[in-house]
mmCIF file of C-alpha atoms in Angstrom:
data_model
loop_
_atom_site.group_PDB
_atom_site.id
_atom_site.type_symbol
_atom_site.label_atom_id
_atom_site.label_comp_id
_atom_site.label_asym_id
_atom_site.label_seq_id
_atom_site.Cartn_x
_atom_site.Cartn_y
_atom_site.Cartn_z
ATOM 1 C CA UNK A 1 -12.989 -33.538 37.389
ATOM 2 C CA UNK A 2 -12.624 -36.919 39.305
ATOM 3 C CA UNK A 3 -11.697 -36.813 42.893
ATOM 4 C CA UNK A 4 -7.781 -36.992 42.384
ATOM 5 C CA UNK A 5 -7.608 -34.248 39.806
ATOM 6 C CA UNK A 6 -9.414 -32.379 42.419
ATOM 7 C CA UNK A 7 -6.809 -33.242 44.943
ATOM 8 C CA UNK A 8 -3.738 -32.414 42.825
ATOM 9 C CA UNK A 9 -5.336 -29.272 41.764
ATOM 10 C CA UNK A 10 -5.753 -28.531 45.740
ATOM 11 C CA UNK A 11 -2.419 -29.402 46.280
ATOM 12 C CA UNK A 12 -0.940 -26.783 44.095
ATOM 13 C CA UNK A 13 -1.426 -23.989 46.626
ATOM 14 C CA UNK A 14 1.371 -21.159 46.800
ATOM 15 C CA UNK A 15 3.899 -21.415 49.794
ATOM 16 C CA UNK A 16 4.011 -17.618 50.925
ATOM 17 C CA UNK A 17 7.434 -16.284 50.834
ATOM 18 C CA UNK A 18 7.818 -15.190 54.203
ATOM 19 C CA UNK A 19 11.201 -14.443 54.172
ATOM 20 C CA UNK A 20 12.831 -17.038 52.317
ATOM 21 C CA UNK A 21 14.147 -15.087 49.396
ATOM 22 C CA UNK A 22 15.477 -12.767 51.828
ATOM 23 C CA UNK A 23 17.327 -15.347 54.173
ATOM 24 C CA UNK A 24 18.531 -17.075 51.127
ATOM 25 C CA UNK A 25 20.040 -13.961 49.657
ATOM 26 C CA UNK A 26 21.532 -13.396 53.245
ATOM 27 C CA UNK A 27 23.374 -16.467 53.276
ATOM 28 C CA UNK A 28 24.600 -15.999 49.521
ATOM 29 C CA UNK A 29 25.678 -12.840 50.581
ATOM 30 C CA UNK A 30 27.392 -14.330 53.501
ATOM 31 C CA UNK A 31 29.647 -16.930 51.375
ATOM 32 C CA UNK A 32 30.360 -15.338 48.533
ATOM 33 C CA UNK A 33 32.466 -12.774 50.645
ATOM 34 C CA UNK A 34 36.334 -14.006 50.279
ATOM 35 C CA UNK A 35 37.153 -15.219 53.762
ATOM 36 C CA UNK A 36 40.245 -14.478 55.703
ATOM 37 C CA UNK A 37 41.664 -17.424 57.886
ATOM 38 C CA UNK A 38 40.165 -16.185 60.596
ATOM 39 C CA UNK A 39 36.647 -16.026 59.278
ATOM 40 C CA UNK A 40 36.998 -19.134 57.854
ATOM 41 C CA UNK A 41 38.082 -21.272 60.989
ATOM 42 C CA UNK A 42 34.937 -19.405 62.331
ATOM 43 C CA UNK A 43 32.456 -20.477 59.584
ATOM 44 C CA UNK A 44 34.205 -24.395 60.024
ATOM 45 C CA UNK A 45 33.199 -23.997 63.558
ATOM 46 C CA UNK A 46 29.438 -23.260 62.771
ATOM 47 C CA UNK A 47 29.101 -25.209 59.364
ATOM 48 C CA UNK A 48 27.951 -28.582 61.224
ATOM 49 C CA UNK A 49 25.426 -26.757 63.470
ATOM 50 C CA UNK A 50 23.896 -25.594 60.316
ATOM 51 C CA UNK A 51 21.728 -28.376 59.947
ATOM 52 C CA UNK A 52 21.928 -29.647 63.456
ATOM 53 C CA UNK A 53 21.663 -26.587 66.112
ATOM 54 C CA UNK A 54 20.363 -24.638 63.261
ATOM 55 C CA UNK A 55 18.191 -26.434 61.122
ATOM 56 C CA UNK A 56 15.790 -24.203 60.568
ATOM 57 C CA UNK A 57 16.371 -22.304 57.924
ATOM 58 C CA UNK A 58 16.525 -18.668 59.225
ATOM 59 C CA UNK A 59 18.723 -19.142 61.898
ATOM 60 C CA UNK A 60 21.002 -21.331 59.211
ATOM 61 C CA UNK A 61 21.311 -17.929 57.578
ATOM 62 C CA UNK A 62 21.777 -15.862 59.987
ATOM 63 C CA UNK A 63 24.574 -17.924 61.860
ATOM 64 C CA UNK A 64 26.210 -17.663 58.557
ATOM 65 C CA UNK A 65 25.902 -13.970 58.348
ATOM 66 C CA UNK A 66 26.652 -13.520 62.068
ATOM 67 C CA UNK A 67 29.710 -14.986 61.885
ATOM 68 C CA UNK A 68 31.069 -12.744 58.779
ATOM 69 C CA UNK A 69 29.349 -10.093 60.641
ATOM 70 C CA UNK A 70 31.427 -11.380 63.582
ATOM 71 C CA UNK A 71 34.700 -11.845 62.552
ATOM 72 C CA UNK A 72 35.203 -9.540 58.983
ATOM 73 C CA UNK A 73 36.679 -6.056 59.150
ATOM 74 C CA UNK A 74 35.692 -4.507 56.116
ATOM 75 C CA UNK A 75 32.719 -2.148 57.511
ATOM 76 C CA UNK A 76 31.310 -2.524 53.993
ATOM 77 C CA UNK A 77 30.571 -6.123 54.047
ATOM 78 C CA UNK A 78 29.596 -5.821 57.057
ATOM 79 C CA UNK A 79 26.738 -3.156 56.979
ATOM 80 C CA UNK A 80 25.733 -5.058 53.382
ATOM 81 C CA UNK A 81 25.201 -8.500 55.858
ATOM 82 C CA UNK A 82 23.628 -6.641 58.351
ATOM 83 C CA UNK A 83 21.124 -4.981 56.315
ATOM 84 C CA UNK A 84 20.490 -8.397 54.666
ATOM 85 C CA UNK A 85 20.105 -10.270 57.711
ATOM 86 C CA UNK A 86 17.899 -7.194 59.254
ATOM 87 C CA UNK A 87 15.707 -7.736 56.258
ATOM 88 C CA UNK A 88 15.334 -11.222 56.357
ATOM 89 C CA UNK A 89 14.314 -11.127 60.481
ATOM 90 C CA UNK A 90 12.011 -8.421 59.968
ATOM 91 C CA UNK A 91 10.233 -10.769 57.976
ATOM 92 C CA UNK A 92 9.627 -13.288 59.929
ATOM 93 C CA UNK A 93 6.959 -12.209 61.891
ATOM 94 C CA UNK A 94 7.661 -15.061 64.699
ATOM 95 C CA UNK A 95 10.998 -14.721 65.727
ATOM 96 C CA UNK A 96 13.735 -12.546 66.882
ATOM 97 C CA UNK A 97 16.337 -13.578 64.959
ATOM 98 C CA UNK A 98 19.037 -10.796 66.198
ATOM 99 C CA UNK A 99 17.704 -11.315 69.783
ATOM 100 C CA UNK A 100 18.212 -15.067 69.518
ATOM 101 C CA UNK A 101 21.493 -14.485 68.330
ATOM 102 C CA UNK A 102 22.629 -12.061 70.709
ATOM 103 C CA UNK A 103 21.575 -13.735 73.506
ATOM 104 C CA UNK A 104 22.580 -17.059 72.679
ATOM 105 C CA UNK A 105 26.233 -16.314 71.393
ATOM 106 C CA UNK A 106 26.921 -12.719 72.141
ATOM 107 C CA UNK A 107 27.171 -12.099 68.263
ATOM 108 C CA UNK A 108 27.464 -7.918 68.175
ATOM 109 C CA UNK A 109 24.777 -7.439 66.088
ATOM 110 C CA UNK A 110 25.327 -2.969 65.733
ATOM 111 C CA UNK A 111 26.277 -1.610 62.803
ATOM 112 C CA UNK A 112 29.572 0.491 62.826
ATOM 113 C CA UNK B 1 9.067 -14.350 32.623
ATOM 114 C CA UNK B 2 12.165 -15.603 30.829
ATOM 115 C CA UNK B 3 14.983 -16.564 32.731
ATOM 116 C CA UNK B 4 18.263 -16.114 32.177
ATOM 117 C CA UNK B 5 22.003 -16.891 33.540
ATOM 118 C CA UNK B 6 21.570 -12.624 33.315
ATOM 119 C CA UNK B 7 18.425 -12.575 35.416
ATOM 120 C CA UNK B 8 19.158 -11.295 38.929
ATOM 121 C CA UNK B 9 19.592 -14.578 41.545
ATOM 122 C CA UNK B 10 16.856 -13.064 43.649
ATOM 123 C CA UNK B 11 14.220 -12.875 41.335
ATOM 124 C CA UNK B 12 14.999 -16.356 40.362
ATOM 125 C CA UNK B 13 13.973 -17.368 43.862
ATOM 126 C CA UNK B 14 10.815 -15.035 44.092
ATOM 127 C CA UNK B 15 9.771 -16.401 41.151
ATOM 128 C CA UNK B 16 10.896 -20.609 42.121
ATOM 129 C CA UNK B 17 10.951 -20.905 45.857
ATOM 130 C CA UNK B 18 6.946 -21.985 46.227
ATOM 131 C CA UNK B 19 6.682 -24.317 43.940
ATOM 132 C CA UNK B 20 10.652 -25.493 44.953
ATOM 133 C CA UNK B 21 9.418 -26.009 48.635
ATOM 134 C CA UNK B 22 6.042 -27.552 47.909
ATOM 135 C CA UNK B 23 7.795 -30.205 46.055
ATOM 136 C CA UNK B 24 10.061 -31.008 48.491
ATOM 137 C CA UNK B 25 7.515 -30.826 50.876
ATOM 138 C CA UNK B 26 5.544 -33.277 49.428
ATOM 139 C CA UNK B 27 8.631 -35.839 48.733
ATOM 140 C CA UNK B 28 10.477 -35.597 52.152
ATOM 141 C CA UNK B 29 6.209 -36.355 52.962
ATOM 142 C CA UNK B 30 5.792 -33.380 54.951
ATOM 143 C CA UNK B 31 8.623 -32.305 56.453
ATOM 144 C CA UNK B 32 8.435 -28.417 56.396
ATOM 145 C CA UNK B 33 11.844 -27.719 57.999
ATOM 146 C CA UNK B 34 13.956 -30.034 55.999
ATOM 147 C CA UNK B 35 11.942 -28.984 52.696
ATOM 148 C CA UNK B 36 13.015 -25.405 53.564
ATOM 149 C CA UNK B 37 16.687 -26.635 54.371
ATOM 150 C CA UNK B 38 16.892 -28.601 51.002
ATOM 151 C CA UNK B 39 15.205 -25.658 48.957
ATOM 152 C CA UNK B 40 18.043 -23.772 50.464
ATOM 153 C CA UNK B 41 20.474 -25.800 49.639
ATOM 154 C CA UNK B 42 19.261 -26.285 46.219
ATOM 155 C CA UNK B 43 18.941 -22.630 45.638
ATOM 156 C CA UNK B 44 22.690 -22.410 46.788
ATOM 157 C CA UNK B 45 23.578 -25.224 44.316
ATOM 158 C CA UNK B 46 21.928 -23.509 41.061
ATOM 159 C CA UNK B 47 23.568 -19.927 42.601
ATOM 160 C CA UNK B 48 26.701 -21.449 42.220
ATOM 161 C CA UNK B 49 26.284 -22.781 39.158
ATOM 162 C CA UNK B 50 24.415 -20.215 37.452
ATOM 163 C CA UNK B 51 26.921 -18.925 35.289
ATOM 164 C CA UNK B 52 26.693 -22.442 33.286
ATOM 165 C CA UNK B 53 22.446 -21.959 33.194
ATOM 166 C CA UNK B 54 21.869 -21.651 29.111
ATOM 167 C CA UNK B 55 18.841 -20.053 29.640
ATOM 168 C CA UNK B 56 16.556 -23.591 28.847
ATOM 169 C CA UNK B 57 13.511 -24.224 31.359
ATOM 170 C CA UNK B 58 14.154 -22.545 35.147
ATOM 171 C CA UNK B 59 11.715 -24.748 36.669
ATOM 172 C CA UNK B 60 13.437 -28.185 35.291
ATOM 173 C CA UNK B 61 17.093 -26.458 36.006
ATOM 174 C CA UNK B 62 16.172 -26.119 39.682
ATOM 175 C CA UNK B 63 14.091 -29.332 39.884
ATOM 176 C CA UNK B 64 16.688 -31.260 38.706
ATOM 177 C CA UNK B 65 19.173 -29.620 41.423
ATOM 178 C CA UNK B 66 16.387 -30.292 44.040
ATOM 179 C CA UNK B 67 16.039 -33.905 43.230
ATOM 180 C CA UNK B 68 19.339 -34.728 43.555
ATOM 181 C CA UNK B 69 19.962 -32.769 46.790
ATOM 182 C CA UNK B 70 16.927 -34.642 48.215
ATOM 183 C CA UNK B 71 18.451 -38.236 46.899
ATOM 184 C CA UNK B 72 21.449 -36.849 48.494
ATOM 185 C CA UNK B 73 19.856 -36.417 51.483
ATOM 186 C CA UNK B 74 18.068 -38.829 52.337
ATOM 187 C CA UNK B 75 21.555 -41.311 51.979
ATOM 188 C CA UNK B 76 22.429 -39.091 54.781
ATOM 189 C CA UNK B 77 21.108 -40.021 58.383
ATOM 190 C CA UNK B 78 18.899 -36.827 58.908
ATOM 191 C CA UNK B 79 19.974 -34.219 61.861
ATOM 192 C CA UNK B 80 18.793 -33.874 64.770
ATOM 193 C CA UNK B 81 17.167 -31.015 65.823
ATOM 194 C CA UNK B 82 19.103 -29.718 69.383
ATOM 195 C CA UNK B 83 17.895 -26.986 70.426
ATOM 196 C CA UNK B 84 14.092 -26.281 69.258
ATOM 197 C CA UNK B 85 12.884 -23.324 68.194
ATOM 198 C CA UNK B 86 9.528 -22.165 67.447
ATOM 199 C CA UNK B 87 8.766 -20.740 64.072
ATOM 200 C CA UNK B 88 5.133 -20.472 62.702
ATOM 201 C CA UNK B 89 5.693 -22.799 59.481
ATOM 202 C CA UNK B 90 4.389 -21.024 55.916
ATOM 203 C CA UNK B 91 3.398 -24.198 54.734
ATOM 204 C CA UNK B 92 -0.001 -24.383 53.952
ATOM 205 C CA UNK B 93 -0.024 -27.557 55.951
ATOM 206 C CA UNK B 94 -3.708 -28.623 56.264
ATOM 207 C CA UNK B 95 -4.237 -28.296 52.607
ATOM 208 C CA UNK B 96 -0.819 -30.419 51.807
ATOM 209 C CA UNK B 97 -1.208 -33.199 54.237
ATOM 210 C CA UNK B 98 -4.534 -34.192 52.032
ATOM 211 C CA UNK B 99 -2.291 -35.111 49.254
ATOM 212 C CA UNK B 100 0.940 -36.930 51.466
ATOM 213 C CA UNK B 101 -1.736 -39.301 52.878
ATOM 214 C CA UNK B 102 -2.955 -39.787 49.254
ATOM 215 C CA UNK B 103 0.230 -40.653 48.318
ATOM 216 C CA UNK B 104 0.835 -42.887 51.056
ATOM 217 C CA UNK B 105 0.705 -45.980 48.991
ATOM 218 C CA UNK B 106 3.660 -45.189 46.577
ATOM 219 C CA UNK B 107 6.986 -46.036 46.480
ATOM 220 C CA UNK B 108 9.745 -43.231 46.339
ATOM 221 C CA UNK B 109 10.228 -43.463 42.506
ATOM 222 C CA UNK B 110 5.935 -43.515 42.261
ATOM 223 C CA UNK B 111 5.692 -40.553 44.400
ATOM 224 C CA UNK B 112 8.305 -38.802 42.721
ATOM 225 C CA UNK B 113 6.865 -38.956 39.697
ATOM 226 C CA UNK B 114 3.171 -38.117 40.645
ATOM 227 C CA UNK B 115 4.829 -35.182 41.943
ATOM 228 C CA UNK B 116 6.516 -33.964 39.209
ATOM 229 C CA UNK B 117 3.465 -34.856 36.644
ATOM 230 C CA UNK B 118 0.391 -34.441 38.420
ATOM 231 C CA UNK B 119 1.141 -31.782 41.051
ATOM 232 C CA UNK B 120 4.089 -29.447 39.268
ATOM 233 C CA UNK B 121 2.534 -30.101 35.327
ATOM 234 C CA UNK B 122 5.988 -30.936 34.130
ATOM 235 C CA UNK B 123 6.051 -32.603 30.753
ATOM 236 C CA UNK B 124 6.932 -36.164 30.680
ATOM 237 C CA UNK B 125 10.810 -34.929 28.558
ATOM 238 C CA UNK B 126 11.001 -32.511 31.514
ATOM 239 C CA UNK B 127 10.697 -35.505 33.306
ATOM 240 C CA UNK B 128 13.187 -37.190 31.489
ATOM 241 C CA UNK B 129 15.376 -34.038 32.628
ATOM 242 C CA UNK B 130 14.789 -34.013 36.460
ATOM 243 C CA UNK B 131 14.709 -37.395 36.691
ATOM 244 C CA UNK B 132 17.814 -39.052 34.401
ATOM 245 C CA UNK B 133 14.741 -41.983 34.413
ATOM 246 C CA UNK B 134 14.027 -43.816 30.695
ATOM 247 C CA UNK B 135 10.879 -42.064 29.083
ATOM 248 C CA UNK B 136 9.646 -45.922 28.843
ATOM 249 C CA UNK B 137 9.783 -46.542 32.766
ATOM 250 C CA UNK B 138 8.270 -42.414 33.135
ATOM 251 C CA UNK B 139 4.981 -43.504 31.547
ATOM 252 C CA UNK B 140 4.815 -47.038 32.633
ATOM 253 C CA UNK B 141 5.373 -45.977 36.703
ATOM 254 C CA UNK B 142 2.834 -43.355 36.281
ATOM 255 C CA UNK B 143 0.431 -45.316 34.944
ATOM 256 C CA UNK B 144 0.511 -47.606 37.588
ATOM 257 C CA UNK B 145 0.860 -45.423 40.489
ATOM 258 C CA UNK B 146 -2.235 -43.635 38.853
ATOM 259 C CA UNK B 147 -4.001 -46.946 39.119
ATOM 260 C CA UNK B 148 -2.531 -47.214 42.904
ATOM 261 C CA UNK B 149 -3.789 -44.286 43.874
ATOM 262 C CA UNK B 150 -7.497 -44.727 42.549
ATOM 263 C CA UNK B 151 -7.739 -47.772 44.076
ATOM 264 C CA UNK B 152 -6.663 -45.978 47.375
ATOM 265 C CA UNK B 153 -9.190 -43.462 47.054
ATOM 266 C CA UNK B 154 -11.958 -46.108 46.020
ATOM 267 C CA UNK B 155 -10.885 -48.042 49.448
ATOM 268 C CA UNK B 156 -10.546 -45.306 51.254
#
C-alpha cells in the first residue's frame, strides 16, 4: 500500500455519535409538531440565531425544542420534546444544555 | 442493512451520520461545527423527503442531499459565531487534519471527488449520482488530482 492509500485508509475513521442522532431527532421532533401562530412567531424569532447565536449544533436543537417546549400547550408534545431534548443533553458529556438554556433565556425547562 | 422509505428516520442516521459528517468535514476542510450544522441540515432535507426515497443506495441518497446543501452553503457568506460556547468536538481531529493538508493542493471539484472515491469508496456511477458531473470529466479529474496529490506527497 503506497503512502496515500495509507492516508485515505487512515482517514476513514468513525465520527462517534455523541449525541447527534439524538439532537437531530429532537429537532425533527420539534418541527414536525403543527404550530399555532403563536409558536410560530416564536420559532421566526429564533430561526436566524440558529446558525448564528446557535451554531453549534446542540444548542440549534434545543432552541428549537425550547421554544415548542416554551410556547405549545398540549402537555403531550411537550413531555415527548422534553424527553427528547433530555436525551440528547445527557449525551453530551460537555455541556449543560438545559442549564444554558435556562439561564440564558429563562426557557421553563420542568415537565408538567 | 437495507434501507428503506419504511426504515425508522433514526436508524437511518445511526447508521449515516459518521460517514455524513466526515465528508463534510473533510470538504468544508475541517470545519467541525459547520460539518455538524450541514449534516443536520442534510439529515433534515432527506427527513423531509423521505417519503419519495425508492429504497436505491442510502449512502448516495444522503450524499447527494449533503453535496448540494454544502454548494448551497458555501454561496452563502458563513455565520458568525456570537456567543461561543465550548463543546469538546467528536471529530477525530488529529487523524483528519492529515488528510485536509493532503488535499491542500486541489481545487473544490478535485477535492470533492477524492472524497467521494478515495475516502467514502463510492463507485464512479454513484458518483455520477452525487455529483450531476459527466462520467468523462469523473475519471479524467480524478486522475489528475491523483497525480496532484503524489506529486504533493513526493515534495512534501
Amino acid at each position: 500500500m503506497d503512502k496515500l492509500d495509507n492516508i485515505f485508509k487512515n482517514a476513514q475513521a468513525e465520527i462517534p455519535d455523541n449525541g447527534f442522532t439524538a439532537m437531530l431527532m429532537a429537532r425533527i421532533e420539534a418541527e414536525k409538531i403543527q404550530p399555532d401562530a403563536q409558536t410560530i412567531m416564536m420559532l421566526e424569532k429564533l430561526k436566524p440565531k440558529r446558525f448564528t447565536v446557535f451554531r453549534n449544533v446542540a444548542i440549534s436543537a434545543a432552541a428549537c425544542a425550547a421554544a415548542c417546549i416554551f410556547v405549545i400547550k398540549s402537555e403531550p408534545a411537550q413531555n415527548r420534546i422534553i424527553d427528547l431534548a433530555e436525551n440528547a443533553s445527557a449525551k453530551i458529556a460537555s455541556i449543560d444544555l438545559k442549564g444554558d438554556f435556562i439561564s440564558k433565556f429563562n426557557f421553563n425547562f420542568q415537565k408538567k | 442493512m437495507k434501507i428503506t422509505n419504511r426504515t425508522p428516520f433514526e436508524t437511518v442516521v445511526t447508521e449515516f451520520q459518521s460517514p455524513l459528517r466526515r465528508y463534510l468535514y473533510y470538504l468544508t476542510g475541517g470545519d467541525a461545527p459547520l460539518s455538524d450544522d450541514l449534516a443536520q441540515e442534510t439529515f433534515i432535507k432527506a427527513f423531509t423527503n423521505w417519503h419519495t426515497f425508492r429504497g436505491e443506495g442510502a449512502k448516495t441518497y444522503l450524499f447527494r442531499i449533503a453535496y448540494r446543501t454544502f454548494i448551497d452553503a458555501t454561496r452563502k457568506q458563513r455565520p458568525q459565531t456570537q456567543i461561543p460556547l465550548t463543546m469538546e468536538s467528536s471529530y477525530p481531529i488529529e487523524q483528519f487534519e492529515i488528510l485536509n493538508e493532503t488535499l491542500a493542493p486541489l481545487d473544490e471539484k478535485e477535492r470533492t471527488l477524492i472524497l467521494l472515491s478515495c475516502v467514502e469508496q463510492l463507485s464512479h456511477s454513484e458518483i455520477v449520482e452525487v455529483t450531476a458531473l459527466p462520467l468523462g470529466s469523473i475519471k479524467t479529474t480524478l486522475r489528475r488530482a491523483k497525480d496532484k496529490l503524489k506529486q504533493h506527497l513526493q515534495n512534501g
